[in-house]
XYZ file of N, CA and C in Angstrom:
534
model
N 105.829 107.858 68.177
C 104.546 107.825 67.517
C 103.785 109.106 67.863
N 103.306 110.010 67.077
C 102.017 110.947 67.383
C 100.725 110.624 67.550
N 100.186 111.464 68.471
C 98.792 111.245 68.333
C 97.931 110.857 67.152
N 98.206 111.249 65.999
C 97.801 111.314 65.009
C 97.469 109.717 64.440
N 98.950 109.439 64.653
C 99.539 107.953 63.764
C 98.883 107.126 65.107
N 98.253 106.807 66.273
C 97.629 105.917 66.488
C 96.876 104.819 66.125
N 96.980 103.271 66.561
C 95.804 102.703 66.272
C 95.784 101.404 66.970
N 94.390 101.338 67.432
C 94.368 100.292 68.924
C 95.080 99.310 67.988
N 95.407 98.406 69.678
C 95.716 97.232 69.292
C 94.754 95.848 69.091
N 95.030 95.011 68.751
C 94.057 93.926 69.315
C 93.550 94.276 70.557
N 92.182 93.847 70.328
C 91.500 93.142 71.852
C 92.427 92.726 72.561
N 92.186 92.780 73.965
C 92.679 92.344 75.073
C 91.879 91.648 75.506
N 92.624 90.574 76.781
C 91.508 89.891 77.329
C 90.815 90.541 78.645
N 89.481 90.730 78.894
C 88.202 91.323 79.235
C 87.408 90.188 80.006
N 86.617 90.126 81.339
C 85.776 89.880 81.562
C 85.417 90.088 82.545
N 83.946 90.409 82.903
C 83.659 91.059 84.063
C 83.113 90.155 85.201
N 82.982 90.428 87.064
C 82.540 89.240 87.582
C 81.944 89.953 88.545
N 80.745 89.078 88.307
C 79.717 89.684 89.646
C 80.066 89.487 91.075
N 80.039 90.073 91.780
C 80.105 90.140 93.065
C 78.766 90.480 94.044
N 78.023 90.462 93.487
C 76.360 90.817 94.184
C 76.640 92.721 94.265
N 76.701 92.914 95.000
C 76.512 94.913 94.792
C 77.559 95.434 94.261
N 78.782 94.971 93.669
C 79.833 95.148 93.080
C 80.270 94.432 92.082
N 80.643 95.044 90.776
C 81.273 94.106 89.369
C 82.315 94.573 89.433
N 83.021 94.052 88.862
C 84.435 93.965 88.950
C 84.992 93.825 87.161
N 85.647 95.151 86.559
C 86.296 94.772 85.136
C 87.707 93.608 85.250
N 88.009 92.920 84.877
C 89.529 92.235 85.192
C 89.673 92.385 83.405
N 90.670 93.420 83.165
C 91.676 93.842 82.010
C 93.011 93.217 82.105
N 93.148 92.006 81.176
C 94.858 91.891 81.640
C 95.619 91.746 79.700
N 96.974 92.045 80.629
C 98.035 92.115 78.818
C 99.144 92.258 79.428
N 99.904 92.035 78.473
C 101.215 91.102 78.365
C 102.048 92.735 77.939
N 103.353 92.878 78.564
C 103.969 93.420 78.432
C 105.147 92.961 78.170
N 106.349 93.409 76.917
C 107.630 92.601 76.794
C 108.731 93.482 77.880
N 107.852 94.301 78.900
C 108.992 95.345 79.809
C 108.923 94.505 81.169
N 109.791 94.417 82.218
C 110.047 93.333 83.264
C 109.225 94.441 83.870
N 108.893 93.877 85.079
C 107.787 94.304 86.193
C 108.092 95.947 86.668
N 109.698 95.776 87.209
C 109.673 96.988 87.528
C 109.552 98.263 86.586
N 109.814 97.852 85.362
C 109.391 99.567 84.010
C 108.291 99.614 84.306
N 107.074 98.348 84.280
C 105.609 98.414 84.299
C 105.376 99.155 85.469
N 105.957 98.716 86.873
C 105.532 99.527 87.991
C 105.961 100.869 88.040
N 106.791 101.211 87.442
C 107.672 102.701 87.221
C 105.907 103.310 86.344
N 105.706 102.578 85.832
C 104.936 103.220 84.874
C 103.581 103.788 85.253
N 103.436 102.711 86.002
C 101.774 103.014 87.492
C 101.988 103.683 88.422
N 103.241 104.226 88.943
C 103.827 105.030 89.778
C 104.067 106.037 89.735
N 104.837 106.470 89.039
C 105.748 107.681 88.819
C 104.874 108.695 88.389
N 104.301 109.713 89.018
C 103.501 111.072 87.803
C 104.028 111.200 86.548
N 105.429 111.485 87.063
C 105.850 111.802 85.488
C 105.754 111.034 83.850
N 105.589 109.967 85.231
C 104.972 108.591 83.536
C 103.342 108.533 83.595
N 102.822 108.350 84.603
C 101.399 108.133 84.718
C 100.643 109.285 83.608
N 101.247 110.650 83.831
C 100.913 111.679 82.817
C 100.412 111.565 81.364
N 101.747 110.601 81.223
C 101.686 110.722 79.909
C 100.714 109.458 79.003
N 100.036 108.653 80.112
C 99.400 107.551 79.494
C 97.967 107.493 80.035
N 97.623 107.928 81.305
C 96.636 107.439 82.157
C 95.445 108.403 81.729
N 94.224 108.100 82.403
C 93.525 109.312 82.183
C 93.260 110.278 83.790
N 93.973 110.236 84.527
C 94.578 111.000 85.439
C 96.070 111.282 85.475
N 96.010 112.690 86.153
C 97.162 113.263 86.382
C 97.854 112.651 88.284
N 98.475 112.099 89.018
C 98.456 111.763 90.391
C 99.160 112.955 90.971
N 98.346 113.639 92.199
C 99.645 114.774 92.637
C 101.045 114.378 93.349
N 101.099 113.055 93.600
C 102.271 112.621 94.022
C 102.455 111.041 93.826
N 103.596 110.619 94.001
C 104.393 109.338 93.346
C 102.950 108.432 94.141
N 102.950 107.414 93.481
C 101.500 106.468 94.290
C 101.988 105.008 94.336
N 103.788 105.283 94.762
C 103.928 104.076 95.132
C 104.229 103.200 96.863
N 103.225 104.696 97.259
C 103.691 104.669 99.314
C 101.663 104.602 99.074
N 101.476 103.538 100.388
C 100.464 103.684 100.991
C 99.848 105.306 101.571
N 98.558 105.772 101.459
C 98.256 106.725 101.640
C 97.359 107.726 101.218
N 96.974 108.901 101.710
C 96.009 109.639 100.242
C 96.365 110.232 99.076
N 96.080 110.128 97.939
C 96.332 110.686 96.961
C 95.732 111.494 95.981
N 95.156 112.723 95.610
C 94.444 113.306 94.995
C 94.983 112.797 93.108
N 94.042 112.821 92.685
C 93.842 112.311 91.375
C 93.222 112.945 90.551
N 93.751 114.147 89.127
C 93.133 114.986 88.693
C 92.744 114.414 87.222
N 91.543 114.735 87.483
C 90.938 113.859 85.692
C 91.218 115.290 84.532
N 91.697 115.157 83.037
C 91.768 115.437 82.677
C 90.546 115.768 81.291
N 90.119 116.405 80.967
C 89.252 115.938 79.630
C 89.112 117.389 78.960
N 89.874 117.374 77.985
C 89.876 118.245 77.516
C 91.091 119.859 77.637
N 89.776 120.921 78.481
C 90.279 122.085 79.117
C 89.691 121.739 80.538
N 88.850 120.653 80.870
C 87.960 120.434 82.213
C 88.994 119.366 83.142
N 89.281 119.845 84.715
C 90.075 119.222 85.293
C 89.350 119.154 86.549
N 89.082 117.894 86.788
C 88.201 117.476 88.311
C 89.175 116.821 88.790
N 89.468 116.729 90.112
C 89.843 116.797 91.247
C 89.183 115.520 91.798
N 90.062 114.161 92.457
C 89.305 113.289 92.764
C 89.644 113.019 93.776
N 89.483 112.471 95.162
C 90.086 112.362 96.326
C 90.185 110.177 95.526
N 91.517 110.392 96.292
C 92.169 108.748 96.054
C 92.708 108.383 97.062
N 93.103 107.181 97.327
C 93.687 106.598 98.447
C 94.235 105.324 97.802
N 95.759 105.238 97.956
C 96.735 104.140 97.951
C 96.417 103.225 99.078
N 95.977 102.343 98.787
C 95.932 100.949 100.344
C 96.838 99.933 100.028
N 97.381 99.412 98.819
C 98.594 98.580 98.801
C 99.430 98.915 98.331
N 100.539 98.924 98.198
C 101.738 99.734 97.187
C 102.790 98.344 97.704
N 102.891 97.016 96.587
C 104.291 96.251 97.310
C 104.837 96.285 95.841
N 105.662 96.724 95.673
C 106.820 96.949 94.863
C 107.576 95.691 94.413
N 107.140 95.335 93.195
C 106.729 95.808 91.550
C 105.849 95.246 91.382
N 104.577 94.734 92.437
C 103.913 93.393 91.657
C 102.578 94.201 92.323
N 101.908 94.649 93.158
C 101.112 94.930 93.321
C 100.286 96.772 93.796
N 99.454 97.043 92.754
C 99.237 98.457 93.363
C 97.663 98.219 93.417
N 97.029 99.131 94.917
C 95.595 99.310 94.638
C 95.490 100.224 95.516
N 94.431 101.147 94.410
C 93.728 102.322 95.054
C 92.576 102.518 94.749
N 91.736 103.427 95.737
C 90.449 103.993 95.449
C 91.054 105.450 94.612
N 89.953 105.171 93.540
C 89.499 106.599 92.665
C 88.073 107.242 92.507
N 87.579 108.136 93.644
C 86.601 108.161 93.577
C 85.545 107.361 94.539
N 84.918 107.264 93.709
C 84.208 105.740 93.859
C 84.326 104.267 93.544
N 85.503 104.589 92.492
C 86.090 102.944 91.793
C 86.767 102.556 92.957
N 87.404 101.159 92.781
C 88.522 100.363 93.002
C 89.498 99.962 91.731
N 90.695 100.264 92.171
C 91.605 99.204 91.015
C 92.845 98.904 91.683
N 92.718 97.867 91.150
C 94.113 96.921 91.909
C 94.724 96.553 90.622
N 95.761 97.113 90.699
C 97.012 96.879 88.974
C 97.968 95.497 89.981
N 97.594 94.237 89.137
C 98.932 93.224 89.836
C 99.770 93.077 88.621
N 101.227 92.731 88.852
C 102.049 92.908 87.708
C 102.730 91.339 88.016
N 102.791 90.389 87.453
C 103.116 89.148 87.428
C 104.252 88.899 86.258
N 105.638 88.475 86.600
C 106.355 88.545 86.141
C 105.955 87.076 84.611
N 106.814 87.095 83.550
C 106.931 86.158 82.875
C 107.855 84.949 82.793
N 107.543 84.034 82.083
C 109.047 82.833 82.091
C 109.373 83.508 80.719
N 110.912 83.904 80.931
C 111.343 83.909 79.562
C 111.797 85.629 79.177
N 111.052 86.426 80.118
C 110.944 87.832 80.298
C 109.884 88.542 80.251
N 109.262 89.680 80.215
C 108.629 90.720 80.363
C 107.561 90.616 81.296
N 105.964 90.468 81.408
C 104.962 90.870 82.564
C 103.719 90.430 82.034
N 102.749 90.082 82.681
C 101.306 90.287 82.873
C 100.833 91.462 83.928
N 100.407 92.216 83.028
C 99.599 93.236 83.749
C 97.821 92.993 84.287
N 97.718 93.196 85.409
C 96.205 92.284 85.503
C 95.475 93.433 86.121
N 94.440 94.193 85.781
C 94.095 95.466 86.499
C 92.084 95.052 86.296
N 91.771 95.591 88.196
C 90.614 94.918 88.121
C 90.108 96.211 88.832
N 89.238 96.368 88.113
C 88.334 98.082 88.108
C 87.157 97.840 88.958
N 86.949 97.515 90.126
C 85.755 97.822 90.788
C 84.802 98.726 90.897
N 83.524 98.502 90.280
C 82.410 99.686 90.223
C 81.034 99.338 90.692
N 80.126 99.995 91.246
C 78.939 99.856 91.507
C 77.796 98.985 90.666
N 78.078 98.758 89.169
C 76.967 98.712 88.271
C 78.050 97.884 87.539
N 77.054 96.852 86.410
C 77.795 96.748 85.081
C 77.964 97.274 84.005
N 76.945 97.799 83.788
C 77.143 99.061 82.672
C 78.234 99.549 82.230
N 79.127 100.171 83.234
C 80.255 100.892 82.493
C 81.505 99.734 82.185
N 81.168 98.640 81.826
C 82.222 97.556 81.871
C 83.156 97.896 80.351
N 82.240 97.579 79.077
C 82.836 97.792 78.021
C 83.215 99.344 77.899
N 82.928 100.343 78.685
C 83.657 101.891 78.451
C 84.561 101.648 78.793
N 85.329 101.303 80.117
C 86.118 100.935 81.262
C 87.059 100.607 80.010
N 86.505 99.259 79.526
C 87.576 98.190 78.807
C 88.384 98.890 77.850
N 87.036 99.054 77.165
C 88.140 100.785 75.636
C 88.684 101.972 76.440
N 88.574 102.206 77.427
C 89.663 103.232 77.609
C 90.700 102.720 78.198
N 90.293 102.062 78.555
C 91.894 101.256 80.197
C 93.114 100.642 78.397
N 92.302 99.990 77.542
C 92.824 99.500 76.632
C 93.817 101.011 75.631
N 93.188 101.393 75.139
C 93.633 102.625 74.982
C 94.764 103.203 75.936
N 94.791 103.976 76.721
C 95.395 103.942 78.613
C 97.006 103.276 78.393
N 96.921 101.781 77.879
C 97.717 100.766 78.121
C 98.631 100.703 76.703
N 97.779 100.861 75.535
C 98.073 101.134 74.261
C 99.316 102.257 74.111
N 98.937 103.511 74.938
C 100.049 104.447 75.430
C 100.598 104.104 75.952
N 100.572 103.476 77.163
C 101.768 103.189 77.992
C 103.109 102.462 77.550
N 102.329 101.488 76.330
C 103.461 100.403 75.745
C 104.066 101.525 75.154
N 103.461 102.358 74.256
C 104.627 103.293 73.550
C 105.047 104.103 74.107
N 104.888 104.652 75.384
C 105.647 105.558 76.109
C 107.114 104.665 76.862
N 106.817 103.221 77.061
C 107.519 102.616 77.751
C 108.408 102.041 76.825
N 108.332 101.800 75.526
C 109.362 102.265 74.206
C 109.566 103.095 73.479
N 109.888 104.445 74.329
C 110.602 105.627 74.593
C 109.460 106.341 73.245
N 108.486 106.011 72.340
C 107.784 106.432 71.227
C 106.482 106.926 72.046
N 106.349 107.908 73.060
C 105.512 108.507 73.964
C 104.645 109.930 72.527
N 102.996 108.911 72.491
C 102.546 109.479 71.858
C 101.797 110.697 72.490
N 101.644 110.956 73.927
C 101.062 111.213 75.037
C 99.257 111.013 75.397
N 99.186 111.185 76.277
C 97.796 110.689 76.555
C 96.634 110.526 75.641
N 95.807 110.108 75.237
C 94.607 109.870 74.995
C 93.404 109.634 75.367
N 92.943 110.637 75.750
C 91.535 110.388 76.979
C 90.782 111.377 76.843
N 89.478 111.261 77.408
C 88.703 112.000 77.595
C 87.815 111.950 75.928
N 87.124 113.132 75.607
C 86.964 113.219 74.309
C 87.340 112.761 73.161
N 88.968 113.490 73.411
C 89.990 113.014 72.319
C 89.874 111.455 71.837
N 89.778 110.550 72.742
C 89.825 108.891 72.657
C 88.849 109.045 71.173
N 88.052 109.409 71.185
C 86.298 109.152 70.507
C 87.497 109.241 68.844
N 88.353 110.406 68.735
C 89.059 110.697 67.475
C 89.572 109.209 67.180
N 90.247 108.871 68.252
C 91.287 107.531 68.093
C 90.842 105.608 68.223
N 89.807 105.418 67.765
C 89.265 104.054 67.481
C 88.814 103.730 68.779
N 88.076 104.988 69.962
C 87.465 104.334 70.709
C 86.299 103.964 70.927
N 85.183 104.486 69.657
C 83.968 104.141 69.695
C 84.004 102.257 69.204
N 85.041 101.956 68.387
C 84.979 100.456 68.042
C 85.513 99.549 68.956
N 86.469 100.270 69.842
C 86.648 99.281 70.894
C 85.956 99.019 71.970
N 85.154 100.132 72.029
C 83.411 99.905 72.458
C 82.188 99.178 72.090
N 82.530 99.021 71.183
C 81.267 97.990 70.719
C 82.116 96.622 70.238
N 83.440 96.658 70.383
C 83.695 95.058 70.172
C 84.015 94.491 71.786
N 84.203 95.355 72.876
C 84.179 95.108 74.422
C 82.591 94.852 74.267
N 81.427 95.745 73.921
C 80.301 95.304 74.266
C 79.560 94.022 73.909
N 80.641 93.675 72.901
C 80.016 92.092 72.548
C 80.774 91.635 73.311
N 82.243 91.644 73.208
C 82.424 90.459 74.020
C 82.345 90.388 75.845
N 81.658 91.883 76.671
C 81.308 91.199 77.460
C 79.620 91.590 77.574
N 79.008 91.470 77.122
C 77.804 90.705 76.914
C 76.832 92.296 77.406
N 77.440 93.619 76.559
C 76.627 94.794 76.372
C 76.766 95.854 77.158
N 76.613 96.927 77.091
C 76.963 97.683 78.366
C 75.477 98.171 78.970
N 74.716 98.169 79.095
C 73.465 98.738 79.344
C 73.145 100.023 79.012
């Protein structure tokens, strides 16, 4: 698939949970790839590249620090990260920044995965941005992970590819972004 020929998928399921000084996004979807492609896929730079909206300077499937380069555009920031769980194929979480995300990968009956990724942030506000891009993010990943690697979509670029509507249908359904 090219960049070009994109187009989100359905909604995913979305909802956010207060925690008193911390909200929490929980993004989850169904993958027909068994746990370990999915974890290959949260792992590996060479795959993370091509879907995420960071670049990782090294594999992020060992506990540890990890620098995390945001991409947007021609503009490349530099994020200090840290791996704190890495158990192989079912659970990854790191700090980015200032976020949290913990990707759990839960196998299926029958075959393929639940992907369950929960974005920890300061505020609620950025809940429905979070949602359209992570959605987007994931949208690539499925086609990179059936070998049809349209490559990334992020930053700006997203705005070309149906991410202003998956912004305002995340902002209804989780109740606005501020």
């Amino acid at each position: 698939m090219a960049i070009r020929d994109y187009r989100p998928s359905p909604l995913q399921s979305a909802e956010v949970i207060d925690a008193g000084d911390q909200w929490t996004l929980v993004f989850t979807r169904d993958f027909p790839q068994a746990p370990d492609t999915v974890w290959i896929a949260l792992t590996d730079p060479a795959q993370v590249v091509q879907w995420a909206p960071y670049r990782p300077e090294r594999h992020l499937g060992t506990i540890g620090p990890a620098t995390l380069i945001v991409v947007d555009g021609d503009d490349a920031t530099e994020l200090d990260g840290t791996v704190v769980a890495a158990g192989t194929p079912h659970v990854l979480e790191h700090r980015w920044d200032e976020d949290w995300l913990r990707w759990e990968i839960t196998p299926r009956p029958g075959g393929g995965c639940t992907l369950t990724l929960q974005h920890t942030v300061t505020g609620p506000n950025s809940a429905a941005r979070l949602a359209a891009g992570w959605h987007m993010c994931l949208d690539v990943a499925q086609e990179m992970m059936e070998h049809r690697s349209a490559g990334p979509i992020v930053g700006r670029d997203a705005l070309d590819h149906g991410w202003t509507e998956l912004y305002e249908a995340y902002s209804e359904r989780l109740g606005g972004d501020g």
